[in-house]
Coordinates of C-alpha atoms in Angstrom, one line a residue:
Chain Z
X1 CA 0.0 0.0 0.0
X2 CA 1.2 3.7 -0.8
X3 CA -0.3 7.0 -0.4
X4 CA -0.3 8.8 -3.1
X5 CA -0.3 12.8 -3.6
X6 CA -3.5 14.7 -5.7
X7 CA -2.6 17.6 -7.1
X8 CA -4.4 20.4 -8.9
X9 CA -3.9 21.1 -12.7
X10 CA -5.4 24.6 -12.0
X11 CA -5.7 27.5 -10.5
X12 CA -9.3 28.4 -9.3
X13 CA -11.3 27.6 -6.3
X14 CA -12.2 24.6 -4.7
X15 CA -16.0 25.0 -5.6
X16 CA -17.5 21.2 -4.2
X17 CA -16.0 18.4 -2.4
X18 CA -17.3 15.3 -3.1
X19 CA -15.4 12.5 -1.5
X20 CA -14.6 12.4 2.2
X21 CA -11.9 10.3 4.0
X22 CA -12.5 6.5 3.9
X23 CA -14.7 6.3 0.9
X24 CA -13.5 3.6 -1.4
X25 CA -12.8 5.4 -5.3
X26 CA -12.3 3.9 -8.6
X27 CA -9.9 5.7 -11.2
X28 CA -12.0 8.0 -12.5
X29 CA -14.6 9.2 -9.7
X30 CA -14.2 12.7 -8.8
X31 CA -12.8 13.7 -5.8
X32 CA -14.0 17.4 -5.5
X33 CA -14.9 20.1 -8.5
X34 CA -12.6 22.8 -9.1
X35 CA -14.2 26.4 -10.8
X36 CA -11.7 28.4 -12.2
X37 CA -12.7 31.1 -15.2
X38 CA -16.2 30.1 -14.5
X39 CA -16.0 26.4 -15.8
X40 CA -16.5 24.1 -13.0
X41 CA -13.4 21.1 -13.4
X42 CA -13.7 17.6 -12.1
X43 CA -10.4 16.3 -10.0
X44 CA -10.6 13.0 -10.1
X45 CA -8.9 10.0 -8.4
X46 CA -5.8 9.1 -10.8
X47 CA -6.1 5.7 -9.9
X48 CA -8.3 3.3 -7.3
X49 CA -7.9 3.9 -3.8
X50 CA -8.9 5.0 -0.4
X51 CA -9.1 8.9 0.4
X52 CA -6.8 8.9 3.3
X53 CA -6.7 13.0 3.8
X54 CA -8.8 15.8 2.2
X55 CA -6.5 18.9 2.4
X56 CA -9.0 21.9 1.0
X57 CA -11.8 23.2 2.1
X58 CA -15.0 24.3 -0.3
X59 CA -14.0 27.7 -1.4
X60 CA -10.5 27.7 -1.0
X61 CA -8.2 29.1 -3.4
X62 CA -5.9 27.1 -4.7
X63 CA -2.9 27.4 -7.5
X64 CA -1.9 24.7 -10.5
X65 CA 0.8 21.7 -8.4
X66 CA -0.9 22.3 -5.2
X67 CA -1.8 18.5 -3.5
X68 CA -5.4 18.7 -2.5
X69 CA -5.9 15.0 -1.0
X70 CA -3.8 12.0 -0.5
X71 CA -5.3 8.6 -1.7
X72 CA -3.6 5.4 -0.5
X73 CA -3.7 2.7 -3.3
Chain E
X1 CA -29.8 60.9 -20.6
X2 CA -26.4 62.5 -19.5
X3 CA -24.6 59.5 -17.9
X4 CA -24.0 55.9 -18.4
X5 CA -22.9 53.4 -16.0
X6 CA -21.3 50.0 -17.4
X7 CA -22.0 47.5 -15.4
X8 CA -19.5 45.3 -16.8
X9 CA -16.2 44.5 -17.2
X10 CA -13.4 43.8 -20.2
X11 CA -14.1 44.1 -23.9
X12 CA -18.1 44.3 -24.3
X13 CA -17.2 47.3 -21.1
X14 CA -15.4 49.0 -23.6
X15 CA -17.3 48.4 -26.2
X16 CA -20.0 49.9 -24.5
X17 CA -18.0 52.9 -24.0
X18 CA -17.0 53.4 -27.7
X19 CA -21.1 53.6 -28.2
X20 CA -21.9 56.0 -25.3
X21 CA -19.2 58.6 -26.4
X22 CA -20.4 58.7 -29.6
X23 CA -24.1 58.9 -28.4
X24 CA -22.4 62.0 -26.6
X25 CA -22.8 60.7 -23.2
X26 CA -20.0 60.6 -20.4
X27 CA -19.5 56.9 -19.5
X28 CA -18.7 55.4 -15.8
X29 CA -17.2 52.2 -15.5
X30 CA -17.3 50.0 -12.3
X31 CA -14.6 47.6 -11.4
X32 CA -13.0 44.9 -8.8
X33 CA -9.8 45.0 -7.7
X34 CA -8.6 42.8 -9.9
X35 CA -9.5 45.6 -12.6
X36 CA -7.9 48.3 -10.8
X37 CA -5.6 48.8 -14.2
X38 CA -8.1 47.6 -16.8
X39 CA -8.4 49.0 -19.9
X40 CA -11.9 49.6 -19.4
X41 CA -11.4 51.8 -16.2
X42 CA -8.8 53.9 -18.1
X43 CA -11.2 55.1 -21.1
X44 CA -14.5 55.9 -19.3
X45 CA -14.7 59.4 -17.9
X46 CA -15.3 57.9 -14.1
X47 CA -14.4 54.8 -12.5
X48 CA -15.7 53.4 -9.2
X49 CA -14.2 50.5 -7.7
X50 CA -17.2 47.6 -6.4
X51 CA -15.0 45.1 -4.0
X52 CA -12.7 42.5 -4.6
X53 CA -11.9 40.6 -7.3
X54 CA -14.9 37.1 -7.3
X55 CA -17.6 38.8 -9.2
X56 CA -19.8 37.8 -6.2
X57 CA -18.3 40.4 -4.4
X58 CA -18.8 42.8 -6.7
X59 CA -19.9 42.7 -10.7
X60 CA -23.0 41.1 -9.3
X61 CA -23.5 43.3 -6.4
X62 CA -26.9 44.7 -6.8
X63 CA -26.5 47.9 -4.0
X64 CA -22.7 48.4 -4.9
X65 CA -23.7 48.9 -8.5
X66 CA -26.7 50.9 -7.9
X67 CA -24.9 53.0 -5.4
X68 CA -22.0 53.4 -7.8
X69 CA -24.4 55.3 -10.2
X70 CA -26.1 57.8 -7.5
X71 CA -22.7 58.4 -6.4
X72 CA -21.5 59.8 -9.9
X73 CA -24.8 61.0 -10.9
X74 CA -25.5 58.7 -13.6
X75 CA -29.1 58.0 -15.3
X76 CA -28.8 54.9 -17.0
X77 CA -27.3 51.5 -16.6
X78 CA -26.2 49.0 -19.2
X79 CA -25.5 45.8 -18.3
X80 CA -23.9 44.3 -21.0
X81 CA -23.7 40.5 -21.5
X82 CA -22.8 38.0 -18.0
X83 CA -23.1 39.6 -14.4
X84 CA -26.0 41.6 -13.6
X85 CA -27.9 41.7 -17.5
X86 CA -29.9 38.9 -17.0
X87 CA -31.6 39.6 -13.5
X88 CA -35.2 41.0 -13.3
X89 CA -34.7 42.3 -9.6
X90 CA -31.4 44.7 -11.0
X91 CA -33.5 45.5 -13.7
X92 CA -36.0 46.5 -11.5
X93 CA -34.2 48.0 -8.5
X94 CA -32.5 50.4 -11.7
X95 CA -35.7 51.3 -12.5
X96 CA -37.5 52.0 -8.7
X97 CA -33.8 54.2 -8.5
X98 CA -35.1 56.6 -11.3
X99 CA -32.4 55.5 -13.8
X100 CA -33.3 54.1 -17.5
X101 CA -32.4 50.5 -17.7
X102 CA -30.4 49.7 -21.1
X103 CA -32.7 46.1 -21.6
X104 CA -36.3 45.0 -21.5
X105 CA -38.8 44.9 -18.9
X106 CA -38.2 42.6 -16.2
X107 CA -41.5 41.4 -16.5
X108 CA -39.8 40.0 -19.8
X109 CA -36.3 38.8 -18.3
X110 CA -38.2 36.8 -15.5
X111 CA -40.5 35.5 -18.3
X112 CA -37.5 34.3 -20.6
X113 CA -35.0 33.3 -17.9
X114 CA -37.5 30.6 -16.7
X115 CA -37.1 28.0 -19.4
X116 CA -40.5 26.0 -19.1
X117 CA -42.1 29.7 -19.2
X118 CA -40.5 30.5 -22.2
X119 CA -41.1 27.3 -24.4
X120 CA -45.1 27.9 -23.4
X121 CA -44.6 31.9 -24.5
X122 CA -43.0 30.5 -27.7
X123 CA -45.4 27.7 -28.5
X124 CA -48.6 30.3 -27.8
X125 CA -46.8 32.7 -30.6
X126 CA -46.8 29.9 -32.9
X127 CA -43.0 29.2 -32.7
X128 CA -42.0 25.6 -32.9
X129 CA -40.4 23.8 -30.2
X130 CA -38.6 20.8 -29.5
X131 CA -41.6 18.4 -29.1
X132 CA -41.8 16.6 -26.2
X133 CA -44.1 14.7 -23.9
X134 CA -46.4 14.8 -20.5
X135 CA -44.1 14.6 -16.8
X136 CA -44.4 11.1 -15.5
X137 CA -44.0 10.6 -12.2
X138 CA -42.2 7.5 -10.8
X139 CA -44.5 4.5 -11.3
X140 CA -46.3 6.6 -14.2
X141 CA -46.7 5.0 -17.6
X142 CA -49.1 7.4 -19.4
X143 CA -49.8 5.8 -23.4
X144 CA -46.0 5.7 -24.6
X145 CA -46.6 4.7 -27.9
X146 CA -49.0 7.3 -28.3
X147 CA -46.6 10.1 -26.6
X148 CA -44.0 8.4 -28.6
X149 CA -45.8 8.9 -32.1
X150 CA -46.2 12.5 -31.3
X151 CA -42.8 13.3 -30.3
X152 CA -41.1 11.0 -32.9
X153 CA -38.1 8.8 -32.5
X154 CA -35.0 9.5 -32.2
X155 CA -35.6 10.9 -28.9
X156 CA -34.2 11.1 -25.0
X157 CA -35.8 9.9 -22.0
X158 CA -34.9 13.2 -19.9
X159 CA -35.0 13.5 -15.9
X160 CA -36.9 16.5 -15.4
X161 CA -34.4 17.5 -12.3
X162 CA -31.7 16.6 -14.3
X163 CA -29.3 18.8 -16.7
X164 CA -25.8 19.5 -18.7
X165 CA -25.8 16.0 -20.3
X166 CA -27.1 14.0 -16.8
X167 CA -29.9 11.8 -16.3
X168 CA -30.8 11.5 -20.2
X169 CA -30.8 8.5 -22.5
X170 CA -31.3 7.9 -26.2
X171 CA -34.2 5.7 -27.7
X172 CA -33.6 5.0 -31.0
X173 CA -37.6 2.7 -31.2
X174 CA -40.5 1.6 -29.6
X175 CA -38.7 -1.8 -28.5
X176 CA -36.7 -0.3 -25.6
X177 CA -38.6 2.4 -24.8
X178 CA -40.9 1.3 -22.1
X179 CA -37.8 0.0 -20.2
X180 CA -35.8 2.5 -20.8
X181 CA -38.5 5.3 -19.4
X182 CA -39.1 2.7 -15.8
X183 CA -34.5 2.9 -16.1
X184 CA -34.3 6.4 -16.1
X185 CA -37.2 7.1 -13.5
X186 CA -35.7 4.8 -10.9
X187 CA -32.1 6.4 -12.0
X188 CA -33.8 9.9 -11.5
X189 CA -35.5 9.0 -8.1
X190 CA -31.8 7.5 -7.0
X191 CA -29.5 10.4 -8.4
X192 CA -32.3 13.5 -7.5
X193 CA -34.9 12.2 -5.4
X194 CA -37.7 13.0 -8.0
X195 CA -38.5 9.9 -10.5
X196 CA -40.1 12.5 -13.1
X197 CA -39.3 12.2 -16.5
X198 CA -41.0 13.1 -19.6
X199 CA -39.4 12.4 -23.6
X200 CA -38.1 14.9 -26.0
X201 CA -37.3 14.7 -29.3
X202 CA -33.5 14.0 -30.1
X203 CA -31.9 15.8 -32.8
X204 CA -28.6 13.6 -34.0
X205 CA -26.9 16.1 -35.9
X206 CA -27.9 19.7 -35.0
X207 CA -26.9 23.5 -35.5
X208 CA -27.4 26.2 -33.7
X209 CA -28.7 29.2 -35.4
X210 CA -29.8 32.4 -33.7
X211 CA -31.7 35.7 -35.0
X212 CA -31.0 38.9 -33.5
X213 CA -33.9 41.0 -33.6
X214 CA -34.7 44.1 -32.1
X215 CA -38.1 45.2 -30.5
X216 CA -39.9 48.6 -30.4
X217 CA -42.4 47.7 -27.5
X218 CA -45.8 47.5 -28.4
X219 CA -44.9 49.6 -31.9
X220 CA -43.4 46.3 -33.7
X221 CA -39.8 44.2 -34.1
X222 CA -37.6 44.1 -36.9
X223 CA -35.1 41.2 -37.4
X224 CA -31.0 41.3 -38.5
X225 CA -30.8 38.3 -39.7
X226 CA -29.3 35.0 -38.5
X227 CA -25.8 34.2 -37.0
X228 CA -24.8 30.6 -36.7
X229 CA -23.1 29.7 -34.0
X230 CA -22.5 25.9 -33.9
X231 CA -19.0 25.8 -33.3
X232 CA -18.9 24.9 -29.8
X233 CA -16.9 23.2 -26.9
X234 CA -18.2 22.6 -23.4
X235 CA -21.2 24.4 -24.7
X236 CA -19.5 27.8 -25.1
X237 CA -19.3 29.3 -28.6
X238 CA -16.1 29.6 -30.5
X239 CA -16.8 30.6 -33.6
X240 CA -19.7 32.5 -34.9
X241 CA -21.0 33.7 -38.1
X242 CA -23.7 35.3 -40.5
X243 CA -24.7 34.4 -42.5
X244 CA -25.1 31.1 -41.9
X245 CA -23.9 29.0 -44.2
X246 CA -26.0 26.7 -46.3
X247 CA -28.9 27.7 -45.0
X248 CA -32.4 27.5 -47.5
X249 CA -33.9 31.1 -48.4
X250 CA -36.9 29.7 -47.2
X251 CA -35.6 28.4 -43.8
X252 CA -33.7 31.9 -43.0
X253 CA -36.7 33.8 -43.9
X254 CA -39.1 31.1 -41.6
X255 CA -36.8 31.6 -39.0
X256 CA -36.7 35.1 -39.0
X257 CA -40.4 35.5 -39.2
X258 CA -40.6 32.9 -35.7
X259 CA -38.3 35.1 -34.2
X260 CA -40.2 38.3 -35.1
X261 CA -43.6 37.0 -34.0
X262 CA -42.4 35.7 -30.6
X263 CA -41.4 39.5 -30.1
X264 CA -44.3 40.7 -31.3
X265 CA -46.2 38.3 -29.1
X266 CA -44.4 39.6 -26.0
X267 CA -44.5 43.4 -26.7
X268 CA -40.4 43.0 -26.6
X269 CA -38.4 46.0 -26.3
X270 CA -34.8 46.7 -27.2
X271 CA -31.8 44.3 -28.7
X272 CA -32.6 40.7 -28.1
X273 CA -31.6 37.1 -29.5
X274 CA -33.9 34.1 -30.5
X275 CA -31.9 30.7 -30.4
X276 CA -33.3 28.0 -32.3
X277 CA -31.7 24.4 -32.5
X278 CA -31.5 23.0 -36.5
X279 CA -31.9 19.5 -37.4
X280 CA -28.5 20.1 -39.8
X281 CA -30.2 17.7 -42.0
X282 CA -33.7 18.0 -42.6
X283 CA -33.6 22.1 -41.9
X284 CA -36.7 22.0 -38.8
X285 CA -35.8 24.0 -36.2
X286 CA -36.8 24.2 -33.0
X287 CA -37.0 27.6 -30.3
X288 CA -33.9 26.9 -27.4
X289 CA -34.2 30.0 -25.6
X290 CA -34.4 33.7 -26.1
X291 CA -31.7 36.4 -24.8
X292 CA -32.9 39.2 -23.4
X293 CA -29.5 41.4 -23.7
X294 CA -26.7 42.4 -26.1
X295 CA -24.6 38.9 -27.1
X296 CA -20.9 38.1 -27.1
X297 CA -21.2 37.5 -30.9
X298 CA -23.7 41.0 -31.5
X299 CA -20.4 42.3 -33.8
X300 CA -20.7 39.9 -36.8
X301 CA -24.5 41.1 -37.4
X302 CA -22.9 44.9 -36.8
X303 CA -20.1 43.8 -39.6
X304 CA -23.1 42.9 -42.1
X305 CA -25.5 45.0 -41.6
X306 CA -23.5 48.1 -40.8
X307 CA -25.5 49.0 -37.8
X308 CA -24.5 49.6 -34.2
X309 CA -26.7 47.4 -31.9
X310 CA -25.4 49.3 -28.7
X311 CA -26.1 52.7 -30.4
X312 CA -29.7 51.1 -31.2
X313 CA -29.7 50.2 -27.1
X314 CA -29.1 53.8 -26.2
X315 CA -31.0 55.1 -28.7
X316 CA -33.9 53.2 -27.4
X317 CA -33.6 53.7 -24.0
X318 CA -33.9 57.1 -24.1
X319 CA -36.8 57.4 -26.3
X320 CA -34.9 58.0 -29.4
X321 CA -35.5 55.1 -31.6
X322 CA -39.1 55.0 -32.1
X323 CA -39.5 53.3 -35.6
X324 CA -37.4 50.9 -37.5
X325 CA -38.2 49.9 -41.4
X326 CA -37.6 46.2 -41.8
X327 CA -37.1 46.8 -45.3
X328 CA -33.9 48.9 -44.7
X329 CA -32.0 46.5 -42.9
X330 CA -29.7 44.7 -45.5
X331 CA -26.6 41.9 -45.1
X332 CA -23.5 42.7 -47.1
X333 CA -20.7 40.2 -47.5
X334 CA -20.3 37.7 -44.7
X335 CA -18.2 38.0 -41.1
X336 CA -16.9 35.2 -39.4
X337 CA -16.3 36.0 -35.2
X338 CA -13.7 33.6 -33.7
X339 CA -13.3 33.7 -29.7
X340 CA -9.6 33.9 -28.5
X341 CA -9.3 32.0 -24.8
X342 CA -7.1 31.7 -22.2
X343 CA -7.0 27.9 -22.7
X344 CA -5.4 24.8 -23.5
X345 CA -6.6 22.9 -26.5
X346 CA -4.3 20.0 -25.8
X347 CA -5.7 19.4 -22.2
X348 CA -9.0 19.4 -22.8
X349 CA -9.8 23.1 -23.3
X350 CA -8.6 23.3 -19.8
X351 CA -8.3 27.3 -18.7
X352 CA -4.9 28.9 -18.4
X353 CA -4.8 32.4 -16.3
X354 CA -1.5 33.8 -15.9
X355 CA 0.5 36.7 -17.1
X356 CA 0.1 38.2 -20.7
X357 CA 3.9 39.3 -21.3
X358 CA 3.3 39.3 -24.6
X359 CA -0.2 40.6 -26.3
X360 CA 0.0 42.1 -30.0
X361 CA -2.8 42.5 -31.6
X362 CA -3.4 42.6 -35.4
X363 CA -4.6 46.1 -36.3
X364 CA -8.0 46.7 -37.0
X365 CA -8.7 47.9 -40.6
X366 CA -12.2 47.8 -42.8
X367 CA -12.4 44.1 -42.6
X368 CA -11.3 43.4 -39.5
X369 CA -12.4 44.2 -36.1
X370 CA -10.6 43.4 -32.9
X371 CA -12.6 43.9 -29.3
X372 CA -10.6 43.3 -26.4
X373 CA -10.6 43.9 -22.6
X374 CA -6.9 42.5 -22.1
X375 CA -2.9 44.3 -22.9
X376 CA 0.3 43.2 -22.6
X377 CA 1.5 42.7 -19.2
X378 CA -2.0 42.3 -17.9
X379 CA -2.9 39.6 -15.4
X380 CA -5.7 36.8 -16.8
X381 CA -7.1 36.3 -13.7
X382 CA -9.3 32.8 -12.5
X383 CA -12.0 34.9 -11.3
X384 CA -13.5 35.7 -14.7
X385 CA -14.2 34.1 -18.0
X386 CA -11.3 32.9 -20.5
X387 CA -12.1 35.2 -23.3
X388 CA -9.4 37.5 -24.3
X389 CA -10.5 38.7 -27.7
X390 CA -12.7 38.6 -30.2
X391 CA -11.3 38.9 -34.1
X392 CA -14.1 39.9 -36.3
X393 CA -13.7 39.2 -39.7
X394 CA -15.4 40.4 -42.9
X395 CA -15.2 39.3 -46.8
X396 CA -17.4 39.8 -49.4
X397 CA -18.5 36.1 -49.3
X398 CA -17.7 33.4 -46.9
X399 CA -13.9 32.0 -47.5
X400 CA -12.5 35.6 -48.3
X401 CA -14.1 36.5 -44.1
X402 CA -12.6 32.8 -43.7
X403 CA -9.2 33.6 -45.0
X404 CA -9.3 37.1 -43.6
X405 CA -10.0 35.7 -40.1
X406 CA -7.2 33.0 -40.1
X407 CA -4.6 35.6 -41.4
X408 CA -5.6 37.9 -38.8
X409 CA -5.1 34.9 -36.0
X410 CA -1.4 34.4 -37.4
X411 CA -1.0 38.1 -37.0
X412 CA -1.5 37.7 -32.8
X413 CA 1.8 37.5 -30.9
X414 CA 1.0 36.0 -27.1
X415 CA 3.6 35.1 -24.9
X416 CA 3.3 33.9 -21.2
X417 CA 0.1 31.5 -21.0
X418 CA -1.4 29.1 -23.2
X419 CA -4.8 30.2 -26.1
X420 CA -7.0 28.2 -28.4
X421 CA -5.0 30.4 -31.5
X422 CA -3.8 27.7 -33.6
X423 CA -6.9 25.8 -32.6
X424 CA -9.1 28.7 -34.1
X425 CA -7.0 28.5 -37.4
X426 CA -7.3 24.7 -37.8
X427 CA -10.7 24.7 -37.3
X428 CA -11.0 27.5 -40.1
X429 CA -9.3 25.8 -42.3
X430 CA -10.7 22.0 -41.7
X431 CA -12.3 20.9 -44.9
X432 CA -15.8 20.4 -42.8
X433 CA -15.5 24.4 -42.0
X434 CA -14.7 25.1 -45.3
X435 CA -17.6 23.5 -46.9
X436 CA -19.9 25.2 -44.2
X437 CA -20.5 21.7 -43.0
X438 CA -21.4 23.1 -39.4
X439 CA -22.6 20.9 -36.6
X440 CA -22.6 21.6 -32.6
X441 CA -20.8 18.2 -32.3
X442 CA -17.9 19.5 -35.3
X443 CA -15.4 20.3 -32.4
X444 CA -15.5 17.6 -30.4
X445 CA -15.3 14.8 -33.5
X446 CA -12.8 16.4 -34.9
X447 CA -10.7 17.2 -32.5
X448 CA -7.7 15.2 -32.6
X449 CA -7.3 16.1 -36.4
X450 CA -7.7 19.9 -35.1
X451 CA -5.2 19.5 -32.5
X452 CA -2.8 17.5 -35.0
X453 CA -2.7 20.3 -37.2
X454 CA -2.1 22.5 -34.9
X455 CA 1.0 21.2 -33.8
X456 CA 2.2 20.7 -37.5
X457 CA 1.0 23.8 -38.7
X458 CA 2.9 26.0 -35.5
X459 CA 3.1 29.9 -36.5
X460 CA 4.8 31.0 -34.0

């Protein structure tokens, strides 16, 4: 098992989080939406996993490398 | 009318500005932080700063707006597109202020902005719609094949509390269609606690084709003509034009006609648009919705027709534009509009703010019309949308505003973040685009041959 870091591709806001820590994701399922220039932007888990940490809050600001979660896969 | 206050920010701001001055009236411009050094804020005659940069905290606040206006003495607001133009209760707080409001009623915005609302205004005025079915409730089977025949296959099973592309599916005949409509009501009840759905007919290969008319009130509406805008990626516009291409006589003039009658019907008053969705094949169209403001792509119907919608805004506002002869307005040539974005092609359209170190813009000449809200050194901030120009193109028929446009796109120097540039000249020069073959799905099934020859065909 390793954690892995989630980063941001973006700038923006953290507009919605939609996974808390625990839940079981698949590659693919979003972990929060991102809004930046008024388009709202998935992030999604790069791979399957286990959110192990949620490091943003809804509304935060947030710039392109930051890591927003960990996932343990 | 002495005053204006723009209530808006970046190109259409300035845009506005242009207009006023020339209506001889002195022009106030609002801004956010963010804006403090915005072109915009430089050229109007006054400039109040709102709050900080997230429009929340200021384009779209109501009081700091109004407030803005008492405080310089200004007796008329235009909105502009975004932000503040669509809401009834601006509108009417404007109005209650003792200021003229540079739109419709808001009788009329409330009326348009709720989409069931409108589609029942539309269908009363005898435009067509997209046709569609009774709401079923979860459990609800009404006569399908009957509500089936009338709306005609192919259509979608759609969620009623759904939207943007969720809780719809595709029925292609009868076979599947019970079991698809008991699917996508227990899907419904699952993803939005309400199992209502209702069917709508599907249109595979579609265009979307607007008319921009312009109402006088209860004294008439005049049209200017169509602008296709099908070019599209996560539904935002990229490239407009008008007219549209390969479009019937018949069907333009039908079109028009719906468009005029549905103003008619409401009594509508100043610059509006009528969007219609067109199957690309069989040429029925259907109304979408109907904007009840000045649109992003207003300057390719200014390029053909030689008139100034915004002049036509002021005009009417304050009581100066009382008739209009149908029979005057004329299209020469064609314009083609491409939107320049902050934005990554490559990655999925995905937005890139940053720093404009570099920003050279082609110079505007007879044919060619450049409205930005951006210069060079300027920050491209996350807080707003990723539109940093639009380059407005005209020929005397459609591959000489074609050619016109792309040349003008190669002309752009940006350095510092990433735009859809070569993106807007592969697209213009796709063979599809070039033989006016226009769908809403073009970008998104052509888009790793438009991204492929983007890299080969690199200008820079």
């Amino acid at each position: 098992m390793a954690v892995i870091e989630v980063r941001t591709e973006i700038s923006g806001n953290v507009w919605k989080i939609e996974a808390s820590p625990g839940d079981r994701l698949e590659e693919d399922d979003p972990i929060m939406i991102l809004e930046s220039m008024k388009m709202e932007i998935p992030l999604a888990a790069p791979e399957d996993g286990t959110i192990v940490e949620i490091l943003v809050t809804e509304g935060a600001a947030i710039s392109e490398d930051d890591i927003v979660a960990r996932l343990e896969v | 009318m002495r005053k204006i206050l723009i209530a808006n920010r970046g190109e259409i701001a300035r845009r506005i500005i242009r207009s006023a001055r020339a209506s001889g009236l002195k022009t106030v411009a609002v801004y956010s932080e963010a804006d403090a050094g915005a072109a915009h804020v430089e050229e109007s005659d006054e400039a109040v700063l709102i709050g900080p940069a997230p429009a929340r905290e200021s384009y779209l606040q109501h009081t700091r707006v109004l407030d803005a206006a008492v405080q310089c003495g200004a007796d008329a607001i235009h909105p502009g597109y975004g932000f503040l133009s669509e809401s009834a209760e601006f509108a009417e707080a404007v109005s209650q202020a003792g200021m003229a409001w540079v739109g419709p009623s808001p009788a009329l915005i409330r009326a348009m902005g709720d989409k069931e609302r409108a589609r029942e205004i539309a269908r009363r005025a005898g435009v067509p719609v997209v046709p569609g079915s009774a709401r079923m409730a979860e459990g609800e089977r009404l006569d399908l094949d009957t509500e089936a025949a009338s709306v005609g296959f192919p259509l979608l099973v759609k969620a009623s509390a759904g939207g943007g592309g969720i809780g719809m599916r595709r029925v292609d005949g009868p076979d599947k269609l019970a079991e698809t409509v008991a699917a996508t009501q227990s899907m419904a009840t699952k993803s939005f606690g309400d199992g209502t759905v209702f069917l709508e007919r599907f249109v595979p290969l579609a265009r979307h084709v607007e008319i921009q008319i312009f109402g006088l009130g209860g004294s008439g509406a005049v049209h200017l003509f169509e602008r296709d805008c099908s070019l599209q990626r996560r539904f935002q516009k990229v490239i407009e034009e008008s007219p549209a291409p390969a479009l019937p006589e018949s069907v333009r003039a039908a079109m028009a006609e719906a468009a005029v009658s549905l103003c008619v019907a409401t009594g509508y008053a100043g610059a509006g648009t009528v969007e219609f969705i067109m199957d690309a094949h069989s040429h029925d169209f259907y109304f979408l919705e109907m904007n009840t403001r000045i649109q992003v792509e207003h300057p390719v119907t200014e390029m053909v027709t030689g008139l100034d919608l915004v002049s036509m805004q002021i005009d009417y506002a304050r009581g100066e534009l009382v008739q209009l002869d149908q029979a005057a307005i004329t299209t020469t040539g064609h314009a083609i509009e491409c939107r320049l974005y902050a934005e990554n092609p490559a990655k999925f359209f995905m937005p890139s703010p940053g720093r404009l170190s570099r920003f050279d813009l082609p110079e505007q000449t007879a044919d060619l019309r450049v409205d930005s809200g951006y210069r060079a050194g300027e920050e491209v901030t996350t807080h707003y949308d990723p539109m940093l120009a639009k380059i407005i193109a005209w020929g005397a028929d459609r591959d000489r505003a074609r050619i016109r446009a792309a040349e003008a796109l190669r002309e752009l120097r940006i350095d510092g973040i990433a735009t859809n540039k070569d993106f807007l000249v592969a697209c213009l020069e796709s063979d599809g685009f070039q033989r006016g073959e226009v769908h809403t799905g073009f970008i998104d099934e052509n888009r790793k041959q438009l991204l492929s020859a983007t890299t080969e065909g690199k200008t820079i």
